[in-house]
Tab-separated table of C-alpha atoms in Angstrom:
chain	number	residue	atom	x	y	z
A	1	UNK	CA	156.878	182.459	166.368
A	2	UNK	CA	153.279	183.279	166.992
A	3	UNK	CA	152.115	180.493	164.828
A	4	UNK	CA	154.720	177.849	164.878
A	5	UNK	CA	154.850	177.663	168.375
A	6	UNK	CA	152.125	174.870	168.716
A	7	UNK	CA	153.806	173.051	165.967
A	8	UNK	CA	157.343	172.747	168.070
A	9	UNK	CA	154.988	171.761	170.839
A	10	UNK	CA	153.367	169.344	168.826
A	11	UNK	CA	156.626	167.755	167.834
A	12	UNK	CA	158.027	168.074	171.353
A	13	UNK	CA	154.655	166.427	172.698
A	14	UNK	CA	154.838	163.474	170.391
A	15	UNK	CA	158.512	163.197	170.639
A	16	UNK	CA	158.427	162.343	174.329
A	17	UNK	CA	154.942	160.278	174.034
A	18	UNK	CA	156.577	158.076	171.627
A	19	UNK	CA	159.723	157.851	173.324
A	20	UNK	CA	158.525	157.915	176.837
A	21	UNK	CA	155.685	156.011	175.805
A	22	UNK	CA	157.687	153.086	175.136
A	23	UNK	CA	160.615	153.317	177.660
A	24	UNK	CA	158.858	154.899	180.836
A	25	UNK	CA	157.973	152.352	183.625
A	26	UNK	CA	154.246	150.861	183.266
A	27	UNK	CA	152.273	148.614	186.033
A	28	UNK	CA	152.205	145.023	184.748
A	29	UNK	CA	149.028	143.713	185.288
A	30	UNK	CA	148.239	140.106	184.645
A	31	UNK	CA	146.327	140.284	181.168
A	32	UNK	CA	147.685	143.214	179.538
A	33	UNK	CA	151.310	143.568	180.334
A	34	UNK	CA	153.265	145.270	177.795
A	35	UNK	CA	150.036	146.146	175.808
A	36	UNK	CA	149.000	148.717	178.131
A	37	UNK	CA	151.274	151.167	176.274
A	38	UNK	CA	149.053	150.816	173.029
A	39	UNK	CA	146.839	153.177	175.482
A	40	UNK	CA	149.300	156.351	174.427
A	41	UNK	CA	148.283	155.824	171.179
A	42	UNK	CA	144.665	153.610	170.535
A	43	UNK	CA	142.935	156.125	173.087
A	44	UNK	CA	144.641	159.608	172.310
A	45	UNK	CA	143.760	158.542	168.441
A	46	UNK	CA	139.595	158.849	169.906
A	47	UNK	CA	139.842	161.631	171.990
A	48	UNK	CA	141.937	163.106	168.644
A	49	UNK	CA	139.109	161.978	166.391
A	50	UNK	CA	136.282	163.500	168.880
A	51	UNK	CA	137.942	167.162	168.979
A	52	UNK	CA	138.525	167.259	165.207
A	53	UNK	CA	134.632	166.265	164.530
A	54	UNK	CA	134.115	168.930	166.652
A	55	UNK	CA	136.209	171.387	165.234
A	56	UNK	CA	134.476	169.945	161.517
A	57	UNK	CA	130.965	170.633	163.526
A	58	UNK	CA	131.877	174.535	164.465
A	59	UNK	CA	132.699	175.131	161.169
A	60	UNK	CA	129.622	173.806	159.915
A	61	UNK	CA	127.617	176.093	161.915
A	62	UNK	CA	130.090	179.109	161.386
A	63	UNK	CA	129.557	178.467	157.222
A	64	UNK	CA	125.299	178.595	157.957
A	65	UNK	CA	125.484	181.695	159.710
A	66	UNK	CA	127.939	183.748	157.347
A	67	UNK	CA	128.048	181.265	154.211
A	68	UNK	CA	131.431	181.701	153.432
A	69	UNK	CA	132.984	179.116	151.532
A	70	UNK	CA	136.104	179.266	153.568
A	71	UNK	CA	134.238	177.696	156.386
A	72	UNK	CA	132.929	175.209	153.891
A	73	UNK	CA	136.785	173.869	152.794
A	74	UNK	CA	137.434	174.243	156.716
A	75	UNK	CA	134.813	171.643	157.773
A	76	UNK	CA	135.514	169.095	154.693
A	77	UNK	CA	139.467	168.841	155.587
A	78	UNK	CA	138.655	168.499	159.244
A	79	UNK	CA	136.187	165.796	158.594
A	80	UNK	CA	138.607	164.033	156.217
A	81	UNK	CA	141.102	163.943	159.035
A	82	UNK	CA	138.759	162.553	161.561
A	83	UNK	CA	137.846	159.745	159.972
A	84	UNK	CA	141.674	158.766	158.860
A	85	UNK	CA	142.114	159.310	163.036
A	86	UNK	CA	138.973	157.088	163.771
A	87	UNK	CA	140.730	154.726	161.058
A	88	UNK	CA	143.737	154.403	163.214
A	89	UNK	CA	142.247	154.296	166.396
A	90	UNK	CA	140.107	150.968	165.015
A	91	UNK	CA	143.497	149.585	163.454
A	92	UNK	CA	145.738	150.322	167.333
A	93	UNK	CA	142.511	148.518	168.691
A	94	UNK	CA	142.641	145.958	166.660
A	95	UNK	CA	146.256	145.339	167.272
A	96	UNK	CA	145.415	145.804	171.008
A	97	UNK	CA	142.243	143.382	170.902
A	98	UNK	CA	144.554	140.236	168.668
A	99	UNK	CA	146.161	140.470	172.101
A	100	UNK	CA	143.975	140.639	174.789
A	101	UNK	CA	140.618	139.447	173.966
A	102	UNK	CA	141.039	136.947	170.915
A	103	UNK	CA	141.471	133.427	172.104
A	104	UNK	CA	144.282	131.941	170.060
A	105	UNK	CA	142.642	128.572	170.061
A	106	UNK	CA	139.693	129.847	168.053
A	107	UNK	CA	139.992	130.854	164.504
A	108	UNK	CA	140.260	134.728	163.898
A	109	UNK	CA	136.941	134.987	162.582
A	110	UNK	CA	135.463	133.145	165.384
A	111	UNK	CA	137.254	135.849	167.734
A	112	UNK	CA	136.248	138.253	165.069
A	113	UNK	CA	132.275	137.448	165.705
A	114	UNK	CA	132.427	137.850	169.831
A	115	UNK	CA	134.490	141.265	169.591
A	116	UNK	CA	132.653	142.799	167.011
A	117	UNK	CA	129.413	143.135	168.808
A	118	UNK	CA	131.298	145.414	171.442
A	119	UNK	CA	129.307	148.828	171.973
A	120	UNK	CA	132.113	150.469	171.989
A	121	UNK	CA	133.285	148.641	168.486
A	122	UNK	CA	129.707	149.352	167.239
A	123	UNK	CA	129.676	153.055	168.431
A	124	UNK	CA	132.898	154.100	166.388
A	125	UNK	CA	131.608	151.899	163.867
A	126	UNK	CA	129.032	153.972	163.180
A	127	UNK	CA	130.707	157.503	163.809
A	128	UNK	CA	133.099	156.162	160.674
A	129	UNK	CA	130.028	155.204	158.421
A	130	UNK	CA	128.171	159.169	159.316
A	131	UNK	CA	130.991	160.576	158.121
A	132	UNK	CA	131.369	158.049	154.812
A	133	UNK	CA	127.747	159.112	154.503
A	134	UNK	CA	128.790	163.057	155.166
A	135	UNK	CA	131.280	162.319	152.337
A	136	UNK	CA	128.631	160.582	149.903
A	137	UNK	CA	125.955	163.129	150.653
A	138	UNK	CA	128.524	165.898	149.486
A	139	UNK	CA	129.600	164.009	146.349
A	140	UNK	CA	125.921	163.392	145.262
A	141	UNK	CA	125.081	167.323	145.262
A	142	UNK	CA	126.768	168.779	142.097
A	143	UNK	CA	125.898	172.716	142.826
A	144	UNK	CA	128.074	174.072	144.950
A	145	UNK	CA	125.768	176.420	147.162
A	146	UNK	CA	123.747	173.788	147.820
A	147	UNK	CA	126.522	170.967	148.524
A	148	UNK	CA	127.873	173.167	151.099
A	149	UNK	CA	124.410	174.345	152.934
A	150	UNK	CA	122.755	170.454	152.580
A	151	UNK	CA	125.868	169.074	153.739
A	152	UNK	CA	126.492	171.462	156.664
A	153	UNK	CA	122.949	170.900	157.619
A	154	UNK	CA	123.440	166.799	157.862
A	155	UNK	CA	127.098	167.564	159.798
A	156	UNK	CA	125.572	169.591	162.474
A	157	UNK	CA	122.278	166.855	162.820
A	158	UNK	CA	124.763	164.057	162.584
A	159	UNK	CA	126.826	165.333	165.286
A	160	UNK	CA	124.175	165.862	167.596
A	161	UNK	CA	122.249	162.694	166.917
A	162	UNK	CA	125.548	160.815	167.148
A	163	UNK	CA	128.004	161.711	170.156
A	164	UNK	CA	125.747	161.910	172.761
A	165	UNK	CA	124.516	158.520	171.974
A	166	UNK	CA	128.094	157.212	171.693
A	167	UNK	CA	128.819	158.137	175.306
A	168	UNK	CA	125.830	156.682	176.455
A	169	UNK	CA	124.755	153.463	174.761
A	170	UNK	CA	127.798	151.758	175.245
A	171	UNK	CA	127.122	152.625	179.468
A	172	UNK	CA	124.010	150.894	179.222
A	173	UNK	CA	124.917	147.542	177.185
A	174	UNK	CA	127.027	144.943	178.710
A	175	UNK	CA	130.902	145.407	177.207
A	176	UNK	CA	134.413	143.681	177.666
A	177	UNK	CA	136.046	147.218	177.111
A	178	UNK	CA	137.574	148.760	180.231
A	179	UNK	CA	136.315	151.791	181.394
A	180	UNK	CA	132.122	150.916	181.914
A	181	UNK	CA	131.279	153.015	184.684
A	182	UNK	CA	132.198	156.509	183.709
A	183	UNK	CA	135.003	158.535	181.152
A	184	UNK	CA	137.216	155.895	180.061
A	185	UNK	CA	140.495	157.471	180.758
A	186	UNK	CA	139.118	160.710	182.209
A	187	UNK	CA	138.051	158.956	185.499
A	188	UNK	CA	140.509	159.649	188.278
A	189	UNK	CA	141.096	156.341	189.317
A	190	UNK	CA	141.217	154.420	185.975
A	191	UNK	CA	144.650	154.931	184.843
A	192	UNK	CA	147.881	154.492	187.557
A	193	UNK	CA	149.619	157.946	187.376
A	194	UNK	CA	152.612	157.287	186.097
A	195	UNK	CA	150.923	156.588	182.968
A	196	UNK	CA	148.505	159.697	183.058
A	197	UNK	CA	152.028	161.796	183.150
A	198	UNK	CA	152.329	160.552	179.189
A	199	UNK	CA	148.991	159.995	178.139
A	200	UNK	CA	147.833	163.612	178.622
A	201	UNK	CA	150.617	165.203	176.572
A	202	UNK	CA	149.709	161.974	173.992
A	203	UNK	CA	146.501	163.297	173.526
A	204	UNK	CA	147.343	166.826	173.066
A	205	UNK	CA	150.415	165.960	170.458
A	206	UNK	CA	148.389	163.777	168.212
A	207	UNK	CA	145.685	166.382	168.515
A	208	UNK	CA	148.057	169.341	167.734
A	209	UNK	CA	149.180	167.153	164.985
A	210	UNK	CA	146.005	166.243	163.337
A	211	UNK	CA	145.290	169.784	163.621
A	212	UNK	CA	148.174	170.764	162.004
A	213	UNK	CA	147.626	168.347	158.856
A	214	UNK	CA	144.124	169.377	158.607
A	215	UNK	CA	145.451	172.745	158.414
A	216	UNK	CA	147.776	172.333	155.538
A	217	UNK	CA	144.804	170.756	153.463
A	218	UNK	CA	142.588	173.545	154.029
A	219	UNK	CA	145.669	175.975	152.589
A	220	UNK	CA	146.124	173.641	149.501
A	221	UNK	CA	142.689	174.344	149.081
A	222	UNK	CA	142.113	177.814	149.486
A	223	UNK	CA	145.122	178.106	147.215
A	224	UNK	CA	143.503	175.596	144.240
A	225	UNK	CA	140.091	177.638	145.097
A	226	UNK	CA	141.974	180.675	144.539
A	227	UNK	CA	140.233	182.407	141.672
A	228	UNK	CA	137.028	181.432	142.480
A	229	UNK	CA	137.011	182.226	146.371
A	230	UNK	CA	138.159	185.630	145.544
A	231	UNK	CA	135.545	186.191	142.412
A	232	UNK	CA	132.820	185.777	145.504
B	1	UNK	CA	98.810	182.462	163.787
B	2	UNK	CA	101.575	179.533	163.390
B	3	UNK	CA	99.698	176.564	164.926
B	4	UNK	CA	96.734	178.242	161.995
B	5	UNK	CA	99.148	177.281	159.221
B	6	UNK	CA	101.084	173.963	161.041
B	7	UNK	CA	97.212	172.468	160.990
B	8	UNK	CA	96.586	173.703	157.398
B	9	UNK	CA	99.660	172.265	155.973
B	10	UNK	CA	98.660	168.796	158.092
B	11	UNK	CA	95.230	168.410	157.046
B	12	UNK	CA	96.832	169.240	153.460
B	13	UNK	CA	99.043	166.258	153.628
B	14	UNK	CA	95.858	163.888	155.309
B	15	UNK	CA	93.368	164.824	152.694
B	16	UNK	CA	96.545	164.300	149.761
B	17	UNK	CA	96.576	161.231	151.625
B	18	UNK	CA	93.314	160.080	151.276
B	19	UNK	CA	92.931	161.099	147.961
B	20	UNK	CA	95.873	159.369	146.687
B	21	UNK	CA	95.866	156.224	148.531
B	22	UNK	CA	97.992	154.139	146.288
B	23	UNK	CA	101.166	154.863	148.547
B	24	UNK	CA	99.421	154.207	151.898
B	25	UNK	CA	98.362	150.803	150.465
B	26	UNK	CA	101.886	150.462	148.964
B	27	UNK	CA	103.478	150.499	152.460
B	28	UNK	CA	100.420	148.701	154.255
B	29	UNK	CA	101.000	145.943	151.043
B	30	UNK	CA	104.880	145.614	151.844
B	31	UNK	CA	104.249	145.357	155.744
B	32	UNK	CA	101.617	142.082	154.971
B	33	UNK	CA	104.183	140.658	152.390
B	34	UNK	CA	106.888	141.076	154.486
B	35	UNK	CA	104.901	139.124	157.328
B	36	UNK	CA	103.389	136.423	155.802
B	37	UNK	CA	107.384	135.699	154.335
B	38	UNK	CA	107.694	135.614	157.706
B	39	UNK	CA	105.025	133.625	158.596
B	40	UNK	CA	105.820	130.687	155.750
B	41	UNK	CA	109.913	130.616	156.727
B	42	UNK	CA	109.539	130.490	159.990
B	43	UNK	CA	106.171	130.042	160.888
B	44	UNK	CA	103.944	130.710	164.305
B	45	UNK	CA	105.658	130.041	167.588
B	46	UNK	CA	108.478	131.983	166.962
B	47	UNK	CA	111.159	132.265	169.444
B	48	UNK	CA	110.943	135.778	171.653
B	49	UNK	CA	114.387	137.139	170.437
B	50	UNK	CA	113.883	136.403	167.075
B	51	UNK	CA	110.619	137.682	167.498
B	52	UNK	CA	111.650	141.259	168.774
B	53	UNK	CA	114.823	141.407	166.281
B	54	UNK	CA	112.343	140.725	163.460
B	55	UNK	CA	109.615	143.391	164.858
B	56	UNK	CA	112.384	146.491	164.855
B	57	UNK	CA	113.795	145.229	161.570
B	58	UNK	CA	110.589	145.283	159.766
B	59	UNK	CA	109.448	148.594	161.280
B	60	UNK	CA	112.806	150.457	160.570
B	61	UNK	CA	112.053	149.445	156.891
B	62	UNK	CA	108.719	150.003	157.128
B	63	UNK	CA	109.933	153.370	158.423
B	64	UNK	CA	111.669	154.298	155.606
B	65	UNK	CA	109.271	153.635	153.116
B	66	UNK	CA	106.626	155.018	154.747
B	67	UNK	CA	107.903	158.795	155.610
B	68	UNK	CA	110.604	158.851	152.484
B	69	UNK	CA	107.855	159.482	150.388
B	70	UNK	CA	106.807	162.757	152.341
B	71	UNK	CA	109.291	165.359	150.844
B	72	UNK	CA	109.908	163.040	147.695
B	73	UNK	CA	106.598	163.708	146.722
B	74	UNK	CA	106.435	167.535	146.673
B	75	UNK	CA	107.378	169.147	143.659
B	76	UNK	CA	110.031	171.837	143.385
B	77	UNK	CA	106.979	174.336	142.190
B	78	UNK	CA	105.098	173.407	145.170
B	79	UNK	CA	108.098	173.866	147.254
B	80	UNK	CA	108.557	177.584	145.645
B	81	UNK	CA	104.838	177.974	146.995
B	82	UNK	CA	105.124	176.538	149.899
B	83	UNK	CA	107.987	178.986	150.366
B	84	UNK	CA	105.707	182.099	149.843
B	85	UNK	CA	103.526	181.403	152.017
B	86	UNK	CA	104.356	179.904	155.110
B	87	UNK	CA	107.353	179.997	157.185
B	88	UNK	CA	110.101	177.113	157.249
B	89	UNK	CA	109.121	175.672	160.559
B	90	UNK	CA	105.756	175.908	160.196
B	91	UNK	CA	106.093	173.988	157.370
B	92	UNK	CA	108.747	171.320	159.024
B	93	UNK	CA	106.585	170.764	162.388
B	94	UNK	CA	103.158	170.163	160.181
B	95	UNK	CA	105.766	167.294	157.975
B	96	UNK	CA	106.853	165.923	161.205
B	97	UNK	CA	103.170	165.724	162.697
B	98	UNK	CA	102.085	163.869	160.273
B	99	UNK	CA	104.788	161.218	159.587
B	100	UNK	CA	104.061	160.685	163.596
B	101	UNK	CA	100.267	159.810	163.100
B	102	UNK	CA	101.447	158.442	159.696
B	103	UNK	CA	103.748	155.382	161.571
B	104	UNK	CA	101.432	155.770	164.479
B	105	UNK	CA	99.334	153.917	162.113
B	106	UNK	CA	101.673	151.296	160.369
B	107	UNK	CA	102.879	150.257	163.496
B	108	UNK	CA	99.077	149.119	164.969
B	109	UNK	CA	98.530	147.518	161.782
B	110	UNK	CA	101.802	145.924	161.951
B	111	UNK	CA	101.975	144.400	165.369
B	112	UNK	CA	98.375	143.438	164.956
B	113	UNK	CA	99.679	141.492	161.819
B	114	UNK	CA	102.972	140.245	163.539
B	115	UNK	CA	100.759	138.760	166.534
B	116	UNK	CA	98.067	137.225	164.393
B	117	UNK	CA	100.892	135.557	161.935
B	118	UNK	CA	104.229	134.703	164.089
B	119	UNK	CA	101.985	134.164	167.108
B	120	UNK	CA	102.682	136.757	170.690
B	121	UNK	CA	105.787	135.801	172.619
B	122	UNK	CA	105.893	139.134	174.914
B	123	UNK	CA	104.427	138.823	178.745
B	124	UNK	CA	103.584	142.541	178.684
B	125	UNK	CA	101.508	143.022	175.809
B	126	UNK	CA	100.909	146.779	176.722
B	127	UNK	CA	104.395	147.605	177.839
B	128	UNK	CA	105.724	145.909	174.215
B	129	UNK	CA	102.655	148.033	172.659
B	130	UNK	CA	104.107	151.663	174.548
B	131	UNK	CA	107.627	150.692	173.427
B	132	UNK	CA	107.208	150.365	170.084
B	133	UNK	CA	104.952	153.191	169.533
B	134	UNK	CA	107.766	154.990	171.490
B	135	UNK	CA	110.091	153.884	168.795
B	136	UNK	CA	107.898	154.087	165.592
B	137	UNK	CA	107.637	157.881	166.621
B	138	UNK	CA	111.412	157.888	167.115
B	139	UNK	CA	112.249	156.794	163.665
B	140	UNK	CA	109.862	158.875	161.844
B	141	UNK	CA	111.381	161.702	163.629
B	142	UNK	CA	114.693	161.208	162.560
B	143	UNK	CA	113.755	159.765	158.837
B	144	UNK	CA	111.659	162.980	158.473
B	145	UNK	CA	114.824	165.154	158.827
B	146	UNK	CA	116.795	162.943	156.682
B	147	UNK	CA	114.518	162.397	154.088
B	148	UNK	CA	114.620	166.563	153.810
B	149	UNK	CA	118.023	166.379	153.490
B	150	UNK	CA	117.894	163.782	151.211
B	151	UNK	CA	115.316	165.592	149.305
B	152	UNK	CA	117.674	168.048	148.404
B	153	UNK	CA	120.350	165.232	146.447
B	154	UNK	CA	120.348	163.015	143.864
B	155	UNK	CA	119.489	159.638	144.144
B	156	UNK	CA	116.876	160.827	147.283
B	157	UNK	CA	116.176	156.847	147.796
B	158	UNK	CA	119.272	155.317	148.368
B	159	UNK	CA	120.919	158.383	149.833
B	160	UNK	CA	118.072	158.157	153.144
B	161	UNK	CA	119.207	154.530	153.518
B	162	UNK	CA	123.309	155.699	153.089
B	163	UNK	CA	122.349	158.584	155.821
B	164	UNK	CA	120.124	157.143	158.120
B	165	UNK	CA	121.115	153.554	159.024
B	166	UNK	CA	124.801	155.020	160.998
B	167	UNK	CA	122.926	157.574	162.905
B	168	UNK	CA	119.319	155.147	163.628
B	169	UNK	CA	121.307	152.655	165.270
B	170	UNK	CA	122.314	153.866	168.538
B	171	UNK	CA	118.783	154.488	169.195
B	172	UNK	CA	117.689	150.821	167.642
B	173	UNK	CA	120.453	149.619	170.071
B	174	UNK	CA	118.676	151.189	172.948
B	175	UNK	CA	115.172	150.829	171.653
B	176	UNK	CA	115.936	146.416	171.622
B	177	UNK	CA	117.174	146.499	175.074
B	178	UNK	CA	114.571	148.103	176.229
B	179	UNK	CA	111.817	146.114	174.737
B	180	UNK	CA	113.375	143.163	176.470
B	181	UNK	CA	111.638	144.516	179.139
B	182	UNK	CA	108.185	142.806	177.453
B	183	UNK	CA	109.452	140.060	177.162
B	184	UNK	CA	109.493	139.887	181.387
B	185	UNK	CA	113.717	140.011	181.624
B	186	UNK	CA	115.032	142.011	184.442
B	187	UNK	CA	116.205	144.984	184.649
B	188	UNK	CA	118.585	146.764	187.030
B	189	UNK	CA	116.523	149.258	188.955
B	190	UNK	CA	115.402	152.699	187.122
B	191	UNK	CA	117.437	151.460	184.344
B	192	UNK	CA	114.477	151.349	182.209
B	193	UNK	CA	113.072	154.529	183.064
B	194	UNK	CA	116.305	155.857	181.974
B	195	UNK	CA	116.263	154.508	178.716
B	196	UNK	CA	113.106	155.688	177.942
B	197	UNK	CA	113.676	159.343	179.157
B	198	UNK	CA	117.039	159.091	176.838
B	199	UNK	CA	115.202	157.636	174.004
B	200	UNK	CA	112.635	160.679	174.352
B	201	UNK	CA	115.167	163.320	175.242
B	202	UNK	CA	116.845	162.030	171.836
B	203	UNK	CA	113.488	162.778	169.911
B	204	UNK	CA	112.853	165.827	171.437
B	205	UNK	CA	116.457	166.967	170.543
B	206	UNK	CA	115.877	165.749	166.963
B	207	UNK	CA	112.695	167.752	167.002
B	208	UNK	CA	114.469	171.268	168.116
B	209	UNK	CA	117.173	170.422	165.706
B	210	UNK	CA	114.593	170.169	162.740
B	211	UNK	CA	113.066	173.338	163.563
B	212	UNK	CA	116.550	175.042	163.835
B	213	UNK	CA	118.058	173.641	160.489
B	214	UNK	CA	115.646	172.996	158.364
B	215	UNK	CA	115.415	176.777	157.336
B	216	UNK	CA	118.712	176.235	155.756
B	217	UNK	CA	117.884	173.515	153.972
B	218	UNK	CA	114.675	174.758	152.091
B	219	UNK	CA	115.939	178.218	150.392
B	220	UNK	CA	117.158	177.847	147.029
């Protein structure tokens, strides 16, 4: 029980953000309606993405200071898993966007050109391509020692050079996105409260859950590693 | 006893410099081709956005060129030397110093060329002058880094392109806007100031995070 009980919270938590997500009452406004409810899932899939980086980032720093390969495997599987999140959150925004902000009397690449210059767009954009690059970097280092120290190195200067500047840029340049002045979602008086009552166990569930796949990964690999983590 | 060996391992890297000038003139040869395309496609009188979009484009490249080269050129022996003798950060400030005055350097000669070819469409001539300098060190401070990351792959010269460009633009982002600022467009109030303490609290953090990691990177 003391390590399945965040999994049966984890399905309980998703259970009732899909379910309630799509039956519980939410204010119409004028241009989003119905799409509001896309919120549940585009923005948990971020703040998802965010805490898995940093869970990649911790074990980055954990694998410098006792270079144990364990830590190593740990941070690879938890980047993989961020980027498939940051994957889904651009595909739920996408979905979200067709409906909102493309103008159905333009062409899609014509609505394609005015969205994609969003900050926001441009700031995940690039938090997808560091970690393609985090991937590449590891691929193109064939000792293993090395892989793991180099590639720690550029997760824990990617990180740093990266997040801070995707909470702030996107403040500074002009943006259609919701949620300009201040924590999109976080701020008190963004979101009407009968939709913070599912969004807040959203974000914890698909958390939980990416945690949970990440996880399972990282024992495949130990167990494929077996021989070799042992012979250290 | 550290700033003793930070200024020996710069004036190394200035009198390798001098001696082998071929790659200075390399990258001072590709910043004059690159402008005088410039120049013939689209001639003097350029248009102010253009103008600035061009400017950061060419010195990002220039960029690259330029400070690649710095851990490129040492060889693993010299690294195993380098090793014995001094300490890691020593060694990483002295780099870091001198891919500053290094782009210091390309950028004069490069805006000098931009406004004697594609003609000077900022108001502020000084400001544009202080932001770009402010950038040019930003880059190199950040392409150092990767470039000793890179150092340690295969493939060292398309792997700093593959690293850098995701992580350089946020700070290209911020470095554009805020160059509109020569070019007489208004601001809201402080928000430039702002932008240029976040664009130098970015390169100091990029500093302290060279220093920290960089002993990691260099043992074998």
């Amino acid at each position: 029980m003391r390590k399945t009980w965040w999994k049966i919270l984890c399905i309980v938590l998703l259970l009732y953000a899909i379910i309630g997500g799509l039956l519980l009452p939410v204010p119409a406004l004028k241009q989003l309606q119905e799409t509001i409810r896309n919120l549940y899932y585009h923005v948990s899939m971020w703040f998802a993405m965010m805490a898995i980086f940093t869970i990649s980032l911790v074990h980055s720093i954990r694998y410098l200071r006792s270079s144990d390969f364990k830590f190593d495997i740990c941070a690879r599987e938890y980047a993989t898993v961020g980027l498939v999140l940051g994957f889904l959150g651009y595909a739920t925004g996408i979905i979200w966007a067709s409906f909102t902000w493309a103008d159905p009397n333009n062409p899609a690449y014509a609505s394609f050109g005015s969205i994609a210059r969003e900050p926001k767009l441009i700031g995940t954009a690039i938090a997808i391509l560091t970690y393609c690059a985090y991937f590449v970097l590891r691929s193109s280092i064939t000792d293993i020692d090395k892989r793991a120290r180099v590639s720690a190195v550029y997760n824990i200067f990617a990180y740093a050079m990266l997040f801070p500047s995707i909470w702030i840029v996107p403040r500074i340049l002009p943006s259609l996105h919701p949620g300009q002045e201040g924590n999109p979602a976080l701020n008190y008086n963004d979101i009407d409260s009968r939709m913070r009552m599912v969004f807040y166990p959203a974000v914890i569930g698909w958390t939980l859950l990416a945690v949970w796949i990440a996880t399972l990964k990282i024992r495949i690999n130990f167990l494929k590693e077996k021989n070799w983590l042992n012979a250290k | 006893m550290e700033l003793r060996q930070i200024f020996a391992l710069f004036k190394k890297d200035i009198l390798l410099e001098l001696r082998q000038q071929h790659a200075f003139y390399g990258v001072i040869l590709y910043v004059i081709s690159t402008v005088f395309v410039l120049y013939l496609t689209i001639g003097s009188n350029t248009d102010a956005e253009i103008w600035n979009a061009l400017y950061w484009v060419m010195l990002l490249f220039v960029c690259i060129n330029a400070v690649a080269k710095s851990f490129l050129q040492e060889s693993r022996g010299r690294m195993l030397y380098f090793y014995s003798i001094t300490s890691p950060s020593a060694f990483m400030i002295s780099k870091l110093l001198y891919n500053l005055l290094l782009i210091v350097i390309m950028n004069s000669i490069s805006l000098i060329l931009f406004i004697a070819f594609l003609g000077n469409p900022t108001v502020f001539v000084w400001q544009f002058i202080g932001i770009s300098m402010l950038g040019a060190c930003g880059l190199s401070l950040i392409f150092t880094m990767l470039a000793a990351i890179a150092s340690r792959a295969m493939q060292q010269a398309s792997l700093m392109a593959i690293l850098g460009f995701p992580i350089i633009i946020p700070q290209l982002l911020l470095l554009v806007r805020l160059s509109k600022m020569a070019f007489a467009e208004t601001f809201k109030a402080g928000a430039s100031l702002q932008i240029t303490l976040l664009v130098i609290a970015l390169n100091a953090s990029v500093v302290v995070l060279a220093v920290i990691l960089f002993p990691f990177l260099w043992k074998d």
